[in-house]
Structures are given as structure tokens and as C-alpha cells.
CSV table of C-alpha atoms in Angstrom, one decimal:
chain,number,residue,atom,x,y,z
Y,89,UNK,CA,-0.1,-0.3,0.0
Y,90,UNK,CA,1.5,2.9,-1.3
Y,91,UNK,CA,0.4,6.7,-0.3
Y,92,UNK,CA,-0.6,8.6,-3.5
Y,93,UNK,CA,-0.6,13.4,-3.6
Y,94,UNK,CA,-3.4,15.1,-5.8
Y,95,UNK,CA,-3.2,18.0,-6.4
Y,96,UNK,CA,-6.8,19.8,-8.2
Y,97,UNK,CA,-7.7,22.9,-9.5
Y,98,UNK,CA,-9.7,23.2,-6.1
Y,99,UNK,CA,-8.2,20.5,-3.5
Y,100,UNK,CA,-4.9,18.3,-2.4
Y,101,UNK,CA,-6.4,15.2,-3.1
Y,102,UNK,CA,-4.6,12.1,-0.3
Y,103,UNK,CA,-5.6,8.7,-1.6
Y,104,UNK,CA,-3.8,5.6,-1.3
Y,105,UNK,CA,-2.6,2.4,-4.0
Y,106,UNK,CA,-2.2,-1.1,-4.3
Y,107,UNK,CA,-1.7,-3.6,-6.6
Y,108,UNK,CA,0.7,-3.6,-10.1
Y,109,UNK,CA,2.1,0.2,-11.4
Y,110,UNK,CA,1.9,-1.0,-15.4
Y,111,UNK,CA,-1.4,-3.1,-14.9
Y,112,UNK,CA,-4.9,-1.2,-15.7
Y,113,UNK,CA,-6.6,2.1,-13.5
Y,114,UNK,CA,-9.1,1.0,-11.5
Y,115,UNK,CA,-10.0,4.5,-9.4
Y,116,UNK,CA,-12.4,3.7,-7.1
Y,117,UNK,CA,-14.3,6.3,-4.1
Y,118,UNK,CA,-16.0,5.8,-0.5
Y,119,UNK,CA,-18.9,6.3,0.8
Y,120,UNK,CA,-20.7,9.8,2.7
Y,121,UNK,CA,-18.1,10.4,6.4
Y,122,UNK,CA,-16.1,7.2,4.9
Y,123,UNK,CA,-12.1,8.2,3.6
Y,124,UNK,CA,-9.8,5.5,0.8
Y,125,UNK,CA,-9.2,2.9,3.7
Y,126,UNK,CA,-13.2,1.9,1.9
Y,127,UNK,CA,-11.2,-0.2,-0.6
Y,128,UNK,CA,-8.2,-1.5,1.3
Y,129,UNK,CA,-10.1,-4.7,2.4
Y,130,UNK,CA,-10.6,-5.4,-1.4
Y,131,UNK,CA,-8.2,-4.1,-3.2
Y,132,UNK,CA,-5.2,-7.1,-2.4
Y,133,UNK,CA,-7.5,-8.9,-4.5
Y,134,UNK,CA,-6.9,-6.9,-7.6
Y,135,UNK,CA,-2.7,-7.4,-8.1
Y,136,UNK,CA,-2.7,-7.3,-11.3
Y,137,UNK,CA,-4.3,-4.1,-10.6
Y,138,UNK,CA,-3.7,-1.1,-10.6
Y,139,UNK,CA,-5.8,0.1,-7.7
Y,140,UNK,CA,-6.3,3.5,-6.2
Y,141,UNK,CA,-8.3,4.9,-3.5
Y,142,UNK,CA,-9.2,7.9,-3.1
Y,143,UNK,CA,-10.3,10.1,-0.3
Y,144,UNK,CA,-13.3,12.8,-1.3
Y,145,UNK,CA,-12.6,15.9,-0.4
Y,146,UNK,CA,-13.6,17.0,3.0
Y,147,UNK,CA,-12.1,13.7,3.3
Y,148,UNK,CA,-10.0,11.0,5.0
Y,149,UNK,CA,-7.1,13.0,5.1
Y,150,UNK,CA,-7.7,15.4,1.1
Y,151,UNK,CA,-7.9,19.1,2.1
Y,152,UNK,CA,-12.0,20.2,3.1
Y,153,UNK,CA,-13.4,23.5,1.2
Y,154,UNK,CA,-12.6,26.8,2.7
Y,155,UNK,CA,-14.2,28.6,5.5
Y,156,UNK,CA,-17.7,30.6,4.9
Y,157,UNK,CA,-18.1,27.8,2.1
Y,158,UNK,CA,-20.2,24.7,1.8
Y,159,UNK,CA,-20.3,21.2,-0.1
Y,160,UNK,CA,-22.6,20.8,-2.6
Y,161,UNK,CA,-23.4,17.3,-4.0
Y,162,UNK,CA,-23.5,18.0,-7.3
Y,163,UNK,CA,-19.1,18.8,-7.0
Y,164,UNK,CA,-18.0,16.0,-6.1
Y,165,UNK,CA,-18.4,15.0,-10.2
Y,166,UNK,CA,-15.9,17.7,-10.8
Y,167,UNK,CA,-13.9,16.4,-8.5
Y,168,UNK,CA,-14.3,12.6,-9.7
Y,169,UNK,CA,-13.1,14.6,-13.2
Y,170,UNK,CA,-10.4,16.7,-11.9
Y,171,UNK,CA,-8.3,13.5,-9.8
Y,172,UNK,CA,-9.0,11.1,-12.5
Y,173,UNK,CA,-7.2,14.1,-14.9
Y,174,UNK,CA,-4.8,14.6,-12.4
Y,175,UNK,CA,-3.7,11.3,-12.9
Y,176,UNK,CA,-3.3,11.1,-15.8
Y,177,UNK,CA,-6.1,8.1,-17.0
Y,178,UNK,CA,-7.1,7.7,-20.4
Y,179,UNK,CA,-9.1,4.7,-20.0
Y,180,UNK,CA,-9.6,2.7,-16.5
Y,181,UNK,CA,-12.6,1.2,-14.6
Y,182,UNK,CA,-14.2,3.9,-11.9
Y,183,UNK,CA,-15.3,1.9,-8.8
Y,184,UNK,CA,-17.6,3.3,-6.3
Y,185,UNK,CA,-19.5,2.8,-2.7
Y,186,UNK,CA,-22.9,4.2,-1.4
Y,187,UNK,CA,-22.4,8.2,-2.0
Y,188,UNK,CA,-19.3,7.7,-4.0
Y,189,UNK,CA,-21.5,6.0,-6.7
Y,190,UNK,CA,-23.9,7.8,-6.4
Y,191,UNK,CA,-21.4,10.7,-7.8
Y,192,UNK,CA,-20.3,8.7,-10.0
Y,193,UNK,CA,-23.3,7.2,-11.6
Y,194,UNK,CA,-23.9,11.4,-12.4
Y,195,UNK,CA,-19.8,10.7,-13.8
Y,196,UNK,CA,-20.9,8.4,-16.3
Y,197,UNK,CA,-23.7,10.1,-17.1
Y,198,UNK,CA,-21.8,12.7,-18.5
Y,199,UNK,CA,-19.6,10.8,-20.3
Y,200,UNK,CA,-16.6,13.2,-20.0
Y,201,UNK,CA,-14.3,10.0,-19.5
Y,202,UNK,CA,-12.8,6.7,-20.7
Y,203,UNK,CA,-14.5,4.6,-18.0
Y,204,UNK,CA,-14.2,1.3,-18.9
Y,205,UNK,CA,-15.9,-0.8,-16.9
Y,206,UNK,CA,-18.5,1.0,-14.5
Y,207,UNK,CA,-18.5,-1.2,-10.8
Y,208,UNK,CA,-21.2,0.0,-8.4
Y,209,UNK,CA,-21.7,-1.1,-5.0
Y,210,UNK,CA,-25.5,-0.3,-2.8
Y,211,UNK,CA,-25.9,2.9,-4.7
Y,212,UNK,CA,-27.8,4.0,-8.4
Y,213,UNK,CA,-27.5,7.0,-8.5
Y,214,UNK,CA,-27.8,9.9,-6.0
Y,215,UNK,CA,-31.3,10.7,-3.8
Y,216,UNK,CA,-34.5,12.4,-4.8
Y,217,UNK,CA,-37.3,14.2,-4.2
Y,218,UNK,CA,-40.5,15.5,-5.9
Y,219,UNK,CA,-39.7,18.6,-7.6
Y,220,UNK,CA,-42.9,20.9,-4.8
Y,221,UNK,CA,-40.2,19.4,-1.9
Y,222,UNK,CA,-38.1,21.7,-3.4
Y,223,UNK,CA,-38.5,24.9,-1.2
Y,224,UNK,CA,-39.0,23.0,2.4
Y,225,UNK,CA,-35.5,22.4,1.4
Y,226,UNK,CA,-33.8,24.9,0.2
Y,227,UNK,CA,-34.9,26.2,3.3
Y,228,UNK,CA,-34.2,23.6,6.4
Y,229,UNK,CA,-30.3,23.8,4.1
Y,230,UNK,CA,-30.2,27.6,5.2
Y,231,UNK,CA,-31.6,27.2,8.8
Y,232,UNK,CA,-28.9,24.3,9.2
Y,233,UNK,CA,-25.8,27.0,7.7
Y,234,UNK,CA,-27.4,30.4,9.5
Y,235,UNK,CA,-27.4,27.7,12.6
Y,236,UNK,CA,-25.9,24.9,13.0
Y,237,UNK,CA,-27.0,24.2,16.4
Y,238,UNK,CA,-25.8,20.3,17.5
Y,239,UNK,CA,-23.1,20.7,14.8
Y,240,UNK,CA,-20.3,20.7,17.4
Y,241,UNK,CA,-17.4,19.0,16.7
Y,242,UNK,CA,-16.3,15.1,18.7
Y,243,UNK,CA,-13.8,14.0,20.4
Y,244,UNK,CA,-13.4,10.5,22.2
Y,245,UNK,CA,-10.6,9.2,24.6
Y,246,UNK,CA,-9.5,6.1,22.5
Y,247,UNK,CA,-9.8,4.8,19.3
Y,248,UNK,CA,-12.5,1.7,21.3
Y,249,UNK,CA,-14.9,4.4,22.4
Y,250,UNK,CA,-15.0,6.2,17.9
Y,251,UNK,CA,-14.7,2.0,16.7
Y,252,UNK,CA,-17.7,2.3,18.4
Y,253,UNK,CA,-19.7,5.3,17.6
Y,254,UNK,CA,-18.6,4.5,13.8
Y,255,UNK,CA,-20.3,1.3,14.4
Y,256,UNK,CA,-23.6,2.6,15.8
Y,257,UNK,CA,-23.9,5.2,12.4
Y,258,UNK,CA,-23.6,1.8,10.0
Y,259,UNK,CA,-24.3,-1.7,10.0
Y,260,UNK,CA,-20.9,-3.4,9.0
Y,261,UNK,CA,-18.1,-5.6,11.1
Y,262,UNK,CA,-15.8,-4.8,13.6
Y,263,UNK,CA,-12.9,-5.0,12.1
Y,264,UNK,CA,-14.4,-2.9,8.9
Y,265,UNK,CA,-15.2,0.0,11.4
Y,266,UNK,CA,-11.4,0.1,12.7
Y,267,UNK,CA,-10.2,0.2,9.3
Y,268,UNK,CA,-12.0,3.1,8.4
Y,269,UNK,CA,-10.9,5.2,11.8
Y,270,UNK,CA,-7.7,4.2,11.3
Y,271,UNK,CA,-7.7,6.5,8.6
Y,272,UNK,CA,-10.7,8.9,9.9
Y,273,UNK,CA,-9.2,9.9,13.0
Y,274,UNK,CA,-6.3,12.3,14.1
Y,275,UNK,CA,-4.8,13.1,17.3
Y,276,UNK,CA,-5.5,16.7,18.8
Y,277,UNK,CA,-4.2,17.8,22.1
Y,278,UNK,CA,-8.5,17.7,23.0
Y,279,UNK,CA,-8.6,14.0,22.4
Y,280,UNK,CA,-8.8,12.0,18.3
Y,281,UNK,CA,-10.8,13.7,16.4
Y,282,UNK,CA,-12.9,13.0,13.0
Y,283,UNK,CA,-10.7,14.1,10.0
Y,284,UNK,CA,-13.5,15.1,8.9
Y,285,UNK,CA,-15.4,18.3,7.6
Y,286,UNK,CA,-18.4,18.9,10.5
Y,287,UNK,CA,-20.2,20.7,7.6
Y,288,UNK,CA,-20.9,17.5,5.1
Y,289,UNK,CA,-24.0,16.9,7.9
Y,290,UNK,CA,-25.6,20.3,6.4
Y,291,UNK,CA,-28.2,19.3,4.1
Y,292,UNK,CA,-27.9,19.7,0.8
Y,293,UNK,CA,-29.1,22.6,-1.1
Y,294,UNK,CA,-31.5,20.8,-3.5
Y,295,UNK,CA,-31.6,17.4,-4.6
Y,296,UNK,CA,-32.7,16.1,-8.0
Y,297,UNK,CA,-35.5,14.5,-9.5
Y,298,UNK,CA,-35.6,11.5,-10.3
Y,299,UNK,CA,-36.7,12.0,-14.4
Y,300,UNK,CA,-32.8,13.8,-13.7
Y,301,UNK,CA,-31.7,11.2,-12.6
Y,302,UNK,CA,-33.3,8.3,-14.7
Y,303,UNK,CA,-32.0,11.2,-17.4
Y,304,UNK,CA,-27.8,10.3,-17.1
Y,305,UNK,CA,-28.9,6.7,-16.8
Y,306,UNK,CA,-30.1,6.6,-20.4
Y,307,UNK,CA,-26.5,8.0,-21.0
Y,308,UNK,CA,-23.9,5.5,-19.7
Y,309,UNK,CA,-22.3,3.5,-22.3
Y,310,UNK,CA,-19.7,1.3,-20.5
Y,311,UNK,CA,-20.5,-1.9,-18.8
Y,312,UNK,CA,-22.0,-1.0,-15.3
Y,313,UNK,CA,-22.0,-4.0,-12.8
Y,314,UNK,CA,-24.4,-2.8,-9.8
Y,315,UNK,CA,-23.5,-4.7,-6.4
Y,316,UNK,CA,-26.2,-4.9,-2.8
Y,317,UNK,CA,-26.0,-6.9,0.1
Y,318,UNK,CA,-29.8,-9.2,1.1
Y,319,UNK,CA,-29.4,-7.3,4.7
Y,320,UNK,CA,-28.6,-3.5,3.7
Y,321,UNK,CA,-30.9,-0.3,4.8
Y,322,UNK,CA,-30.7,0.8,1.1
Y,323,UNK,CA,-33.3,-1.2,-0.7
Y,324,UNK,CA,-32.0,0.4,-4.2
Y,325,UNK,CA,-33.0,-2.8,-5.8
Y,326,UNK,CA,-36.9,-2.0,-5.8
Y,327,UNK,CA,-36.8,1.7,-4.5
Y,328,UNK,CA,-35.5,2.4,-7.7
Y,329,UNK,CA,-35.7,-0.3,-10.8
Y,330,UNK,CA,-36.1,2.0,-13.1
Y,331,UNK,CA,-32.7,3.9,-13.1
Y,332,UNK,CA,-32.0,0.7,-13.4
Y,333,UNK,CA,-33.9,-0.4,-16.1
Y,334,UNK,CA,-31.9,3.1,-17.7
Y,335,UNK,CA,-29.2,1.8,-18.3
Y,336,UNK,CA,-28.5,0.3,-21.6
Y,337,UNK,CA,-25.6,-2.6,-20.3
Y,338,UNK,CA,-26.6,-4.1,-16.8
Y,339,UNK,CA,-25.6,-6.6,-14.7
Y,340,UNK,CA,-26.9,-7.1,-10.9
Y,341,UNK,CA,-26.1,-8.8,-8.5
Y,342,UNK,CA,-27.7,-9.2,-5.1
Y,343,UNK,CA,-25.1,-10.9,-2.4
Y,344,UNK,CA,-25.7,-12.1,0.9
Y,345,UNK,CA,-24.1,-8.9,3.3
Y,346,UNK,CA,-25.8,-4.8,4.2
Y,347,UNK,CA,-24.5,-1.5,2.8
Y,348,UNK,CA,-20.3,-2.5,3.9
Y,349,UNK,CA,-20.7,-5.6,2.6
Y,350,UNK,CA,-17.1,-4.6,0.3
Y,351,UNK,CA,-16.2,-4.2,3.8
Y,352,UNK,CA,-16.7,-7.4,5.4
Y,353,UNK,CA,-17.2,-9.8,2.7
Y,354,UNK,CA,-14.4,-8.9,0.2
Y,355,UNK,CA,-13.6,-12.3,-0.9
Y,356,UNK,CA,-16.9,-12.4,-2.8
Y,357,UNK,CA,-17.5,-9.2,-3.8
Y,358,UNK,CA,-14.4,-9.2,-5.5
Y,359,UNK,CA,-14.9,-12.3,-6.9
Y,360,UNK,CA,-18.6,-11.0,-8.5
Y,361,UNK,CA,-16.3,-7.7,-10.1
Y,362,UNK,CA,-12.9,-9.9,-11.6
Y,363,UNK,CA,-15.3,-12.0,-13.5
Y,364,UNK,CA,-17.4,-8.9,-14.8
Y,365,UNK,CA,-14.0,-7.5,-15.6
Y,366,UNK,CA,-12.3,-10.8,-17.3
Y,367,UNK,CA,-16.4,-9.9,-19.5
Y,368,UNK,CA,-16.0,-8.1,-22.8
Y,369,UNK,CA,-19.8,-7.0,-22.0
Y,370,UNK,CA,-22.5,-7.5,-20.1
Y,371,UNK,CA,-26.2,-7.4,-21.3
Y,372,UNK,CA,-28.1,-9.6,-19.2
Y,373,UNK,CA,-29.1,-9.1,-15.3
Y,374,UNK,CA,-29.3,-10.9,-12.9
């Protein structure tokens, strides 16, 4: 495992790299409040690939946004494209989990990058809202930003307590939470503190409509693999059937596990991904 540093137009980006430096690149992006270690358990099963996992801005060791600014979901698409270009990736595999997969859906729909294959774990596009709810969403976001009640920095006396809080926030094994916290926590005079930017907890100013996300799905040209956990709290297979049907060349696989199944069961998940990567095209949905 080697650290990697990238400078884009807007951020200093950090990540980790495994595997064969001359192999086909896999560029991986984690979920909300996670970090590049999200793919550490999976990466060891891809020794022939150049496996690069990135900390999104505001996460892990990557830079935060400047003071007096907020995070916009759509900006993460710009970051993925900027990172791929900074790395000089001409053709690569885009792999992502949860929020990262939601953003990667939009990125693939722009066709601005030469994505050889797309691997989405536990997400296919972002959360949406009905058009008529847009004013309420904006009001709530403004209230949170102007009056950030309850949004205070957290400090932990030891790593064990930090891991316990992380496990309470999501369905994952203790070992998986420990791997995330290893990169997601830093030492301060007041105790251990999460590296993530506190502003990530603010609501978005707006959300896309379902029709808009379908339009992105319709434009995805590369072969796509969607991996879902059968015990996940995010019922994507049932809720977003229209999105799945909109992607022209998609393979849907449901495996045992929860939302972080790529960390909890990396061997089974990697086997499914490798089988997909070795095939030329995928036209059926399982």
C-alpha cells in the first residue's frame, strides 16, 4: 500500500494505491463520511490492477473546503473528473460505494471520461425529491447553515470509543469500522477527532428529481455492474427499478451482506467484480 497525493484545481487530494503500477487502473471512491480505507479489504484481491482509492474533499486526509463555504453534491462530479485527469488516466475502471457510487452514476452519464467499466456498490444515483419539495429542502439547509445547532466537533478518549460510535452509525463488522477509523481519526490536544469536515452534515440546498437521474442513467454507455447487499438498509433494487432498467448495459448482483458488504465480505464481492471485469460485455440482468 502506497500513499498518493494529487493537486486538482480546487483541492489537495490524498489516497492510497495497491497492486501493479502498470496494470489497468481502478479508480475507487468511498461513501459519505468514509474514506479511502473503505477499499483496503477489497484491493488485495486485485494484485494485477493498479488499484487507487481516493479520499473525497472533506473526508480522510484530503483538504476541506475554504471557510465560509459549503459542500454541494454536484461538485463531487467535478472532483472525480479532475482527479482522473490529474492522474492522467486515459481509460480506466471506475468503482465506487454508496455516495461515491451515486456521484459516479452522474459522472458516467456525462461521458466526459473514458470509463472502461463501471462498478457501483450499494447505489445507483443520488437521493431524489419531488419538485414541489424543493422550497422546504432549501429552507432547512439555510436554517442549518445559519444556525448550526448541535453541529459541534466530537472528541474521543481512545480509538475503541471512536470505533463504537462508527459502528452505531452503520451496519458493518467491527474490523471494518476499525479500518475506516484508522484513516478517519487524528490526534489533537483534546483527544481523537474525526478528520471529516463538520460541514458535511449540513443538508443539501437541493436534490435532483427522479426524472433527472433517469436521464443520466440513460446516457451511461460503459458496461456497468451493480452490487447490492441482501441485508442492506438501502433497498435500491426495489426502490430504483426504473434507474436499473434505464442503464443500457447493466448486470445486477445481490450478495449476502449489508451496506458495507465490500468491506465485510471482500472475497465474495471481489470474485463477482473480477468475473465482470474479465468479460467483454454484459447484457443481461441477474
